[in-house]
Coordinates of C-alpha atoms in Angstrom, one line a residue:
Chain A
X23 CA 1.8 -36.5 -56.7
X24 CA 1.3 -38.6 -53.5
X25 CA 4.3 -40.1 -51.9
X26 CA 4.1 -43.9 -51.5
X27 CA 7.5 -44.1 -49.7
X28 CA 9.3 -41.6 -47.6
X29 CA 12.6 -42.4 -46.0
X30 CA 14.3 -40.0 -43.6
X31 CA 17.7 -40.7 -42.2
X32 CA 17.0 -44.4 -42.7
X33 CA 19.7 -46.7 -41.4
X34 CA 19.5 -50.5 -41.7
X35 CA 21.5 -53.2 -40.1
X36 CA 21.4 -56.9 -39.5
X37 CA 21.7 -58.5 -36.1
X38 CA 25.5 -58.2 -36.1
X39 CA 24.9 -54.4 -36.0
X40 CA 27.0 -53.7 -39.1
X41 CA 25.2 -50.9 -40.9
X42 CA 24.1 -51.8 -44.4
X43 CA 22.3 -48.6 -45.3
X44 CA 23.4 -45.4 -43.6
X45 CA 21.1 -42.4 -43.2
X46 CA 19.3 -42.7 -46.5
X47 CA 16.9 -40.0 -47.6
X48 CA 14.6 -40.5 -50.5
X49 CA 11.0 -40.6 -51.6
X50 CA 9.0 -42.5 -54.2
X51 CA 5.7 -41.2 -55.6
X52 CA 2.6 -43.0 -56.6
X53 CA 2.9 -44.7 -60.0
X54 CA 6.7 -44.4 -60.1
X55 CA 8.7 -47.1 -61.7
X56 CA 11.9 -47.4 -59.7
X57 CA 15.1 -49.4 -60.1
X58 CA 17.5 -50.0 -57.2
X59 CA 20.9 -51.1 -58.4
X60 CA 24.2 -51.6 -56.7
X61 CA 27.0 -54.1 -56.4
X62 CA 26.5 -57.5 -54.8
X63 CA 26.2 -57.1 -51.0
X64 CA 25.6 -53.3 -51.3
X65 CA 22.3 -53.5 -49.5
X66 CA 19.7 -53.5 -52.4
X67 CA 17.7 -56.5 -51.1
X68 CA 18.1 -55.3 -47.5
X69 CA 16.5 -52.0 -48.5
X70 CA 13.7 -53.8 -50.3
X71 CA 13.1 -56.0 -47.3
X72 CA 12.7 -53.0 -45.1
X73 CA 10.0 -51.7 -47.4
X74 CA 7.7 -54.6 -46.5
X75 CA 8.7 -54.7 -42.9
X76 CA 10.9 -57.8 -43.0
X77 CA 13.7 -55.9 -41.4
X78 CA 13.6 -53.7 -38.4
X79 CA 15.0 -50.2 -38.9
X80 CA 18.1 -49.4 -37.0
X81 CA 17.5 -45.6 -37.1
X82 CA 15.4 -43.0 -38.8
X83 CA 11.9 -43.2 -40.3
X84 CA 10.4 -45.1 -43.2
X85 CA 6.8 -44.5 -44.3
X86 CA 5.2 -46.9 -46.8
X87 CA 1.7 -46.3 -48.0
X88 CA 1.2 -43.9 -45.1
X89 CA 2.3 -46.5 -42.6
X90 CA 5.3 -45.7 -40.4
X91 CA 7.4 -48.9 -40.2
X92 CA 9.5 -47.9 -37.2
X93 CA 8.2 -50.0 -34.3
X94 CA 5.2 -51.1 -36.3
X95 CA 2.7 -53.5 -34.7
X96 CA 2.1 -56.9 -36.3
X97 CA -1.5 -56.1 -37.2
X98 CA -0.5 -52.9 -38.9
X99 CA 2.3 -54.7 -40.8
X100 CA -0.2 -57.3 -41.9
X101 CA -2.5 -54.5 -43.1
X102 CA 0.3 -52.9 -45.1
X103 CA 1.4 -56.2 -46.6
X104 CA -2.2 -56.8 -47.8
X105 CA -1.7 -53.8 -50.1
X106 CA 1.8 -54.8 -51.4
X107 CA 2.7 -57.4 -54.0
X108 CA 6.1 -59.0 -53.7
X109 CA 8.1 -60.9 -56.3
X110 CA 11.3 -62.8 -55.3
X111 CA 14.1 -64.2 -57.4
X112 CA 13.4 -67.7 -55.9
X113 CA 9.6 -67.2 -56.6
X114 CA 8.6 -68.2 -53.0
X115 CA 5.6 -70.3 -54.2
X116 CA 3.9 -72.8 -51.8
X117 CA 5.0 -76.1 -53.4
X118 CA 2.2 -78.2 -52.0
X119 CA -0.4 -75.8 -53.4
X120 CA -1.6 -75.6 -57.1
X121 CA -0.6 -72.5 -59.0
X122 CA -4.2 -71.4 -58.8
X123 CA -4.2 -71.6 -55.0
X124 CA -0.9 -69.7 -54.9
X125 CA -2.3 -66.9 -57.0
X126 CA -5.5 -66.9 -54.9
X127 CA -3.5 -66.5 -51.7
X128 CA -3.5 -62.6 -51.4
X129 CA -7.1 -62.6 -52.5
X130 CA -8.2 -64.9 -49.7
X131 CA -6.1 -63.0 -47.2
X132 CA -7.9 -59.8 -48.3
X133 CA -11.2 -61.5 -47.7
X134 CA -12.4 -62.2 -51.2
X135 CA -15.1 -64.9 -51.6
X136 CA -13.6 -68.0 -53.2
X137 CA -15.7 -67.9 -56.4
X138 CA -14.8 -64.2 -57.0
X139 CA -11.1 -65.1 -56.3
X140 CA -11.3 -68.0 -58.7
X141 CA -12.6 -65.7 -61.5
X142 CA -9.7 -63.3 -60.8
X143 CA -7.2 -66.2 -60.8
X144 CA -8.5 -67.4 -64.3
X145 CA -8.1 -63.8 -65.6
X146 CA -4.6 -63.6 -64.2
X147 CA -3.5 -67.0 -65.6
X148 CA -4.6 -65.7 -69.0
X149 CA -2.8 -62.5 -68.4
X150 CA 0.5 -64.2 -67.6
X151 CA -0.1 -66.7 -70.4
X152 CA -0.4 -69.7 -68.2
X153 CA -4.1 -70.6 -68.5
X154 CA -3.1 -73.9 -70.1
X155 CA -1.3 -74.9 -66.9
X156 CA -4.2 -74.4 -64.5
X157 CA -4.3 -76.9 -61.7
X158 CA -0.6 -77.7 -61.9
X159 CA 1.9 -77.5 -59.0
X160 CA 4.8 -75.1 -59.0
X161 CA 7.4 -77.8 -59.4
X162 CA 5.7 -79.0 -62.6
X163 CA 6.5 -75.7 -64.2
X164 CA 9.7 -74.2 -65.6
X165 CA 11.5 -71.4 -63.7
X166 CA 10.1 -68.8 -66.1
X167 CA 6.6 -70.1 -65.6
X168 CA 7.0 -70.2 -61.9
X169 CA 8.0 -66.5 -61.9
X170 CA 5.0 -65.7 -64.0
X171 CA 2.8 -67.4 -61.3
X172 CA 4.6 -65.3 -58.7
X173 CA 3.9 -62.2 -60.8
X174 CA 0.2 -63.1 -61.1
X175 CA 0.1 -63.5 -57.3
X176 CA 1.7 -60.1 -56.8
X177 CA -0.9 -58.5 -59.1
X178 CA -3.9 -60.5 -57.9
X179 CA -5.1 -58.0 -55.2
X180 CA -4.4 -54.8 -57.2
X181 CA -1.7 -53.7 -54.8
X182 CA -0.6 -50.0 -54.5
X183 CA 3.0 -51.2 -54.6
X184 CA 4.9 -54.0 -56.2
X185 CA 8.3 -54.9 -54.8
X186 CA 10.5 -57.2 -57.0
X187 CA 13.8 -58.6 -55.9
X188 CA 15.8 -59.5 -59.0
X189 CA 12.7 -61.0 -60.6
X190 CA 14.5 -62.0 -63.8
X191 CA 17.8 -63.1 -62.1
X192 CA 17.2 -66.8 -62.9
X193 CA 15.3 -66.5 -66.1
X194 CA 16.0 -66.8 -69.8
X195 CA 15.5 -63.9 -72.2
X196 CA 12.0 -64.8 -73.2
X197 CA 10.7 -65.2 -69.7
X198 CA 12.6 -62.1 -68.5
X199 CA 10.9 -60.0 -71.3
X200 CA 7.5 -61.4 -70.2
X201 CA 8.1 -60.4 -66.6
X202 CA 9.2 -56.8 -67.6
X203 CA 6.1 -56.5 -69.8
X204 CA 3.9 -57.5 -66.8
X205 CA 5.6 -55.0 -64.5
X206 CA 5.4 -52.3 -67.1
X207 CA 1.7 -53.1 -67.7
X208 CA 0.9 -52.9 -64.0
X209 CA 2.7 -49.5 -63.8
X210 CA 1.1 -48.0 -66.9
X211 CA -2.4 -49.4 -66.8
X212 CA -3.1 -49.8 -63.1
X213 CA -0.8 -47.0 -61.9
X214 CA 0.9 -49.3 -59.5
X215 CA 4.2 -48.2 -58.0
X216 CA 6.8 -50.6 -59.0
X217 CA 10.2 -51.0 -57.2
X218 CA 12.7 -53.4 -58.7
X219 CA 16.0 -54.5 -57.3
X220 CA 18.3 -55.6 -60.2
X221 CA 21.8 -55.7 -61.4
X222 CA 20.9 -54.7 -64.9
X223 CA 18.2 -52.3 -66.1
X224 CA 16.7 -53.8 -69.2
X225 CA 17.2 -51.7 -72.4
X226 CA 13.9 -52.6 -73.9
X227 CA 11.9 -50.8 -71.2
X228 CA 9.4 -48.3 -72.5
X229 CA 8.3 -46.6 -69.2
X230 CA 10.0 -43.7 -67.6
X231 CA 11.8 -44.8 -64.5
X232 CA 13.7 -43.5 -61.5
X233 CA 17.0 -45.0 -60.7
X234 CA 18.5 -45.3 -57.2
X235 CA 22.0 -46.6 -56.8
X236 CA 23.4 -47.9 -53.5
X237 CA 27.1 -47.5 -52.8
X238 CA 28.9 -47.8 -49.5
X239 CA 25.6 -47.7 -47.6
X240 CA 24.4 -44.5 -49.3
X241 CA 21.4 -44.3 -51.6
X242 CA 21.8 -41.9 -54.5
X243 CA 19.3 -41.0 -57.1
X244 CA 20.7 -41.1 -60.6
X245 CA 19.1 -38.7 -62.9
Chain B
X3 CA 0.6 -91.4 -50.8
X4 CA 2.8 -88.7 -49.4
X5 CA -0.2 -87.1 -47.7
X6 CA -1.1 -90.5 -46.1
X7 CA 2.6 -90.8 -44.9
X8 CA 2.4 -87.3 -43.4
X9 CA -0.7 -88.2 -41.5
X10 CA 0.5 -91.7 -40.4
X11 CA 3.5 -90.4 -38.4
X12 CA 1.4 -88.4 -36.0
X13 CA -1.5 -90.8 -36.0
X14 CA 0.8 -93.7 -35.0
X15 CA 2.4 -91.6 -32.2
X16 CA -1.1 -90.6 -30.9
X17 CA -2.3 -94.2 -31.2
X18 CA 0.5 -95.5 -29.0
X19 CA -0.3 -92.8 -26.3
X20 CA -4.0 -93.6 -26.5
X21 CA -3.5 -97.4 -26.4
X22 CA -1.1 -97.2 -23.4
X23 CA -3.5 -94.9 -21.6
X24 CA -6.5 -97.1 -22.2
X25 CA -4.5 -100.2 -21.2
X26 CA -3.6 -98.4 -18.0
X27 CA -7.3 -97.7 -17.3
X28 CA -8.2 -101.3 -18.0
X29 CA -5.6 -102.5 -15.5
X30 CA -6.6 -100.0 -12.9
X31 CA -10.3 -101.1 -13.3
X32 CA -9.3 -104.7 -13.2
X33 CA -7.3 -104.1 -10.0
X34 CA -10.2 -102.2 -8.5
X35 CA -12.7 -104.9 -9.4
X36 CA -10.3 -107.5 -8.0
X37 CA -10.0 -105.5 -4.8
X38 CA -13.8 -105.5 -4.5
X39 CA -13.8 -109.3 -4.9
X40 CA -11.0 -109.6 -2.3
X41 CA -12.8 -107.2 0.1
X42 CA -15.9 -109.5 0.0
X43 CA -13.7 -112.4 1.1
X44 CA -11.6 -110.5 3.5
X45 CA -12.7 -109.6 7.0
X46 CA -11.3 -108.7 10.4
X47 CA -12.2 -110.5 13.6
X48 CA -12.7 -108.4 16.7
X49 CA -13.2 -109.8 20.2
X50 CA -15.2 -107.6 22.6
X51 CA -16.0 -107.9 26.3
X52 CA -19.5 -106.6 25.7
X53 CA -22.0 -106.6 22.9
X54 CA -21.5 -104.0 20.2
X55 CA -23.8 -103.1 17.4
X56 CA -22.9 -102.7 13.8
X57 CA -23.4 -98.9 14.0
X58 CA -21.1 -98.8 17.0
X59 CA -18.4 -100.5 14.9
X60 CA -19.0 -98.2 12.0
X61 CA -18.4 -95.2 14.3
X62 CA -15.0 -96.6 15.2
X63 CA -13.7 -96.6 11.6
X64 CA -15.6 -95.6 8.4
X65 CA -14.0 -98.5 6.5
X66 CA -16.2 -101.0 8.4
X67 CA -19.3 -101.8 6.4
X68 CA -20.9 -104.4 8.6
X69 CA -20.3 -106.2 11.9
X70 CA -21.7 -109.7 12.3
X71 CA -21.5 -111.5 15.6
X72 CA -20.0 -115.0 15.4
X73 CA -22.0 -117.5 17.3
X74 CA -20.1 -119.1 20.1
X75 CA -22.2 -122.3 19.8
X76 CA -19.6 -124.3 17.9
X77 CA -17.0 -123.7 20.6
X78 CA -19.5 -124.4 23.4
X79 CA -20.6 -127.6 21.6
X80 CA -17.1 -129.0 22.1
X81 CA -17.4 -128.4 25.8
X82 CA -21.0 -129.5 26.4
X83 CA -20.0 -133.1 27.1
X84 CA -18.2 -132.1 30.3
X85 CA -20.5 -129.3 31.5
X86 CA -24.0 -129.1 32.9
X87 CA -26.6 -127.0 31.1
X88 CA -26.6 -124.3 33.8
X89 CA -22.9 -124.0 33.5
X90 CA -23.1 -123.8 29.7
X91 CA -25.5 -120.8 30.1
X92 CA -23.1 -119.2 32.5
X93 CA -20.2 -119.8 30.2
X94 CA -22.2 -118.2 27.3
X95 CA -22.6 -115.1 29.4
X96 CA -19.0 -114.9 30.4
X97 CA -17.5 -115.7 26.9
X98 CA -16.4 -112.6 25.0
X99 CA -18.3 -111.6 21.9
X100 CA -16.6 -112.4 18.6
X101 CA -17.4 -110.2 15.6
X102 CA -16.6 -110.6 11.9
X103 CA -16.1 -107.1 10.4
X104 CA -16.8 -106.7 6.7
X105 CA -15.1 -103.7 5.0
X106 CA -16.2 -101.2 2.5
X107 CA -13.3 -101.9 0.2
X108 CA -10.0 -103.8 0.2
X109 CA -7.8 -101.8 2.5
X110 CA -4.1 -100.9 2.2
X111 CA -1.7 -102.3 4.9
X112 CA -1.7 -98.8 6.5
X113 CA -5.5 -98.7 6.6
X114 CA -5.5 -102.2 8.1
X115 CA -3.1 -101.0 10.8
X116 CA -5.1 -97.9 11.5
X117 CA -8.3 -100.0 11.7
X118 CA -6.6 -102.3 14.2
X119 CA -5.4 -99.4 16.3
X120 CA -8.9 -97.7 16.2
X121 CA -10.5 -100.9 17.3
X122 CA -8.1 -101.6 20.1
X123 CA -8.6 -98.0 21.4
X124 CA -12.2 -99.0 22.2
X125 CA -12.2 -100.2 25.8
X126 CA -14.6 -103.0 25.1
X127 CA -12.4 -104.6 22.4
X128 CA -9.7 -106.8 23.7
X129 CA -8.3 -108.5 20.7
X130 CA -8.2 -107.9 16.9
X131 CA -7.1 -110.4 14.3
X132 CA -6.5 -108.8 10.9
X133 CA -4.7 -111.6 9.0
X134 CA -2.2 -109.0 8.0
X135 CA 0.4 -111.4 6.7
X136 CA -1.9 -112.9 4.0
X137 CA -3.4 -109.5 3.3
X138 CA 0.0 -107.9 2.8
X139 CA 1.1 -110.5 0.3
X140 CA -2.0 -110.1 -1.9
X141 CA -2.0 -106.4 -1.6
X142 CA 1.7 -106.1 -2.5
X143 CA 1.2 -108.4 -5.5
X144 CA -1.6 -106.1 -6.8
X145 CA 0.6 -103.0 -6.2
X146 CA 3.5 -104.7 -8.0
X147 CA 1.3 -105.4 -11.0
X148 CA 0.0 -101.9 -11.0
X149 CA 3.5 -100.5 -10.8
X150 CA 4.8 -102.6 -13.7
X151 CA 1.9 -101.4 -15.9
X152 CA 2.5 -97.8 -14.8
X153 CA 6.2 -98.0 -15.6
X154 CA 5.4 -99.6 -18.9
X155 CA 2.9 -96.8 -19.7
X156 CA 5.3 -94.1 -18.6
X157 CA 8.0 -95.7 -20.8
X158 CA 5.6 -95.7 -23.8
X159 CA 4.7 -92.1 -23.1
X160 CA 8.3 -91.0 -23.0
X161 CA 9.2 -92.8 -26.2
X162 CA 6.0 -91.4 -27.9
X163 CA 6.7 -87.8 -26.7
X164 CA 10.2 -88.1 -28.1
X165 CA 8.7 -89.3 -31.4
X166 CA 6.2 -86.5 -31.3
X167 CA 9.0 -84.0 -30.8
X168 CA 10.9 -85.4 -33.8
X169 CA 7.7 -85.1 -35.7
X170 CA 7.3 -81.5 -34.5
X171 CA 10.7 -80.6 -36.0
X172 CA 9.7 -82.1 -39.3
X173 CA 6.4 -80.3 -39.2
X174 CA 8.1 -77.0 -38.3
X175 CA 10.4 -77.4 -41.3
X176 CA 7.5 -78.3 -43.6
X177 CA 5.1 -75.6 -42.5
X178 CA 7.6 -72.8 -41.9
X179 CA 7.9 -72.0 -45.6
X180 CA 4.2 -71.8 -46.2
X181 CA 3.6 -69.8 -43.1
X182 CA 6.4 -67.3 -44.0
X183 CA 5.0 -66.9 -47.6
X184 CA 1.5 -66.3 -46.2
X185 CA 3.0 -63.8 -43.7
X186 CA 4.6 -61.9 -46.6
X187 CA 1.1 -61.2 -48.0
X188 CA -0.2 -60.1 -44.6
X189 CA -2.0 -63.2 -43.4
X190 CA -3.0 -63.0 -39.8
X191 CA -1.5 -65.6 -37.4
X192 CA -4.7 -67.6 -37.2
X193 CA -4.9 -67.8 -41.0
X194 CA -1.2 -68.8 -41.3
X195 CA -1.7 -71.6 -38.7
X196 CA -5.1 -72.7 -39.9
X197 CA -3.8 -75.5 -42.2
X198 CA -1.6 -76.8 -39.4
X199 CA -4.4 -76.9 -36.8
X200 CA -6.7 -78.5 -39.4
X201 CA -4.1 -81.2 -40.1
X202 CA -3.5 -81.9 -36.4
X203 CA -7.2 -82.0 -35.6
X204 CA -7.8 -84.4 -38.5
X205 CA -4.9 -86.6 -37.2
X206 CA -6.3 -86.5 -33.7
X207 CA -9.7 -87.5 -34.9
X208 CA -8.3 -90.4 -37.0
X209 CA -6.3 -91.7 -34.0
X210 CA -9.4 -91.3 -31.7
X211 CA -11.7 -93.2 -34.1
X212 CA -9.1 -96.0 -34.5
X213 CA -8.6 -96.3 -30.7
X214 CA -12.3 -96.2 -30.0
X215 CA -13.0 -98.8 -32.7
X216 CA -10.3 -101.2 -31.4
X217 CA -11.3 -100.9 -27.8
X218 CA -15.0 -101.2 -28.6
X219 CA -14.3 -104.3 -30.5
X220 CA -12.0 -105.7 -27.8
X221 CA -14.6 -105.0 -25.1
X222 CA -17.0 -107.4 -26.8
X223 CA -14.3 -110.0 -27.8
X224 CA -15.2 -113.3 -26.1
X225 CA -11.6 -114.3 -25.4
X226 CA -10.9 -111.1 -23.5
X227 CA -14.1 -111.3 -21.5
X228 CA -13.3 -114.9 -20.7
X229 CA -9.9 -114.0 -19.3
X230 CA -11.4 -111.6 -16.8
X231 CA -14.2 -114.0 -15.9
X232 CA -11.6 -116.7 -15.2
X233 CA -10.1 -114.6 -12.4
X234 CA -13.6 -113.9 -11.1
X235 CA -13.9 -110.2 -12.0
X236 CA -16.2 -108.2 -14.3
X237 CA -14.3 -105.3 -15.8
X238 CA -15.5 -102.5 -18.1
X239 CA -12.9 -102.7 -20.8
X240 CA -14.4 -99.8 -22.7
X241 CA -17.0 -97.3 -21.6
X242 CA -18.4 -95.9 -24.8
X243 CA -19.2 -92.5 -23.4
X244 CA -16.6 -91.7 -20.8
X245 CA -13.6 -93.5 -22.5
X246 CA -14.5 -92.1 -25.9
X247 CA -14.6 -88.6 -24.4
X248 CA -11.2 -89.1 -22.7
X249 CA -9.6 -90.5 -25.8
X250 CA -10.9 -87.7 -28.0
X251 CA -9.9 -85.1 -25.4
X252 CA -6.4 -86.4 -24.9
X253 CA -5.8 -86.9 -28.6
X254 CA -7.1 -83.4 -29.4
X255 CA -5.1 -81.8 -26.6
X256 CA -1.8 -83.4 -27.7
X257 CA -2.4 -82.4 -31.3
X258 CA -3.4 -78.8 -30.5
X259 CA -0.4 -78.4 -28.1
X260 CA 1.9 -79.8 -30.9
X261 CA 0.4 -77.3 -33.5
X262 CA 0.7 -74.4 -31.0
X263 CA 4.3 -75.2 -30.3
X264 CA 5.0 -75.1 -34.0
X265 CA 3.2 -71.8 -34.4
X266 CA 5.0 -70.3 -31.4
X267 CA 8.4 -71.6 -32.7
X268 CA 7.7 -70.2 -36.1
X269 CA 10.3 -67.7 -37.2
X270 CA 9.5 -65.5 -40.2
X271 CA 12.1 -65.4 -42.9
X272 CA 13.8 -62.1 -43.1

């Protein structure tokens, strides 16, 4: 199976130079469903940020989708990000845009014609059960609904990889289940690689998954 | 409503810059027009031992536009009662030639002094009367007026630039989040900043249209025209082509610089 992510001696640090992840070695294959767990402040989100190039590597090598992230150029990073879908705990939706436009964003960035993009948005809104909310703005929706919009946006451009940082952290049980179903669906039906940073792995999950745990800066795979 | 408010802050700042700029232009034009009027009434008197042509005077200093000989008849008339006609003819020949020198434009005191020196350097010219005292007073008054307007314009400019910088910080805060989110999905810099540039260009156009409209209206407003006529000058308050181009150019440049500063100052969320 193709490797979507290969990390070799990967070390990550913030500007104060304190090492968060120390010489991690791991790989993730295409269509894998991966959980990254660890205590608060262990470096889960830091590792996820490095996967979409939001954090410079301190040391080592990190290849995502065949692109080496060490000293990556801005244009290459943009290219990589156009093939990745990201979901955050705080949704990161553009508040002054309608939910339709938010979902359309990755499609327009990838050069889709607006009419084609609008069709895709309509399908996605149905898929995340928000077709009745079309034209509304993020702040007019509940947290669970906003996260479903963020999920629709992450799925819009059929990415090779979905990165989710505690996607259900702020949600009620019903909304959380919907998000897990959407992530499972993307992994099973579209063979999208899914990496989720979370404190708790849901028990209702049907897919086979890999589990990486971060402790004291080391990344261990739990079998 | 919120969107109108967003536009208003930059539009007002731009309007104050464009208004002070155009007022400065009007004052400058008014002063130039007034200088032309003054130059028509102002002349220098030169006394020469021999006859000099207008071209010879022009060669002495380029500011001289014309030299007109002043007839000595009026002086001689006063003497005729005591003199014989042969003596009068002799007197006419011995009298120096008086010339009234018209100038191309209203000169500065330095130019008047240079003109005087140039004229006196000519061996034929024995005396020059430049009426420098009167000239200096008028010229200094004009300069004072121009300086006051310039200081006022600079003051408005400084206040407006400070306002714009405050606006810039608000814009930076407002657009940073959207630009960061777009960056997360791989939007190129031009796409991330497109909204910002579109907004600033729209604001620049709004401010330009308002300024052009106001000054076009004022230029045909009878009261304003009457004010300039009353001081004997004809001033172009608003040149539809040149001034419109300057207003649009300045407004666009400021807005684009503002948007570029925001884009350059944008820091992506880590």
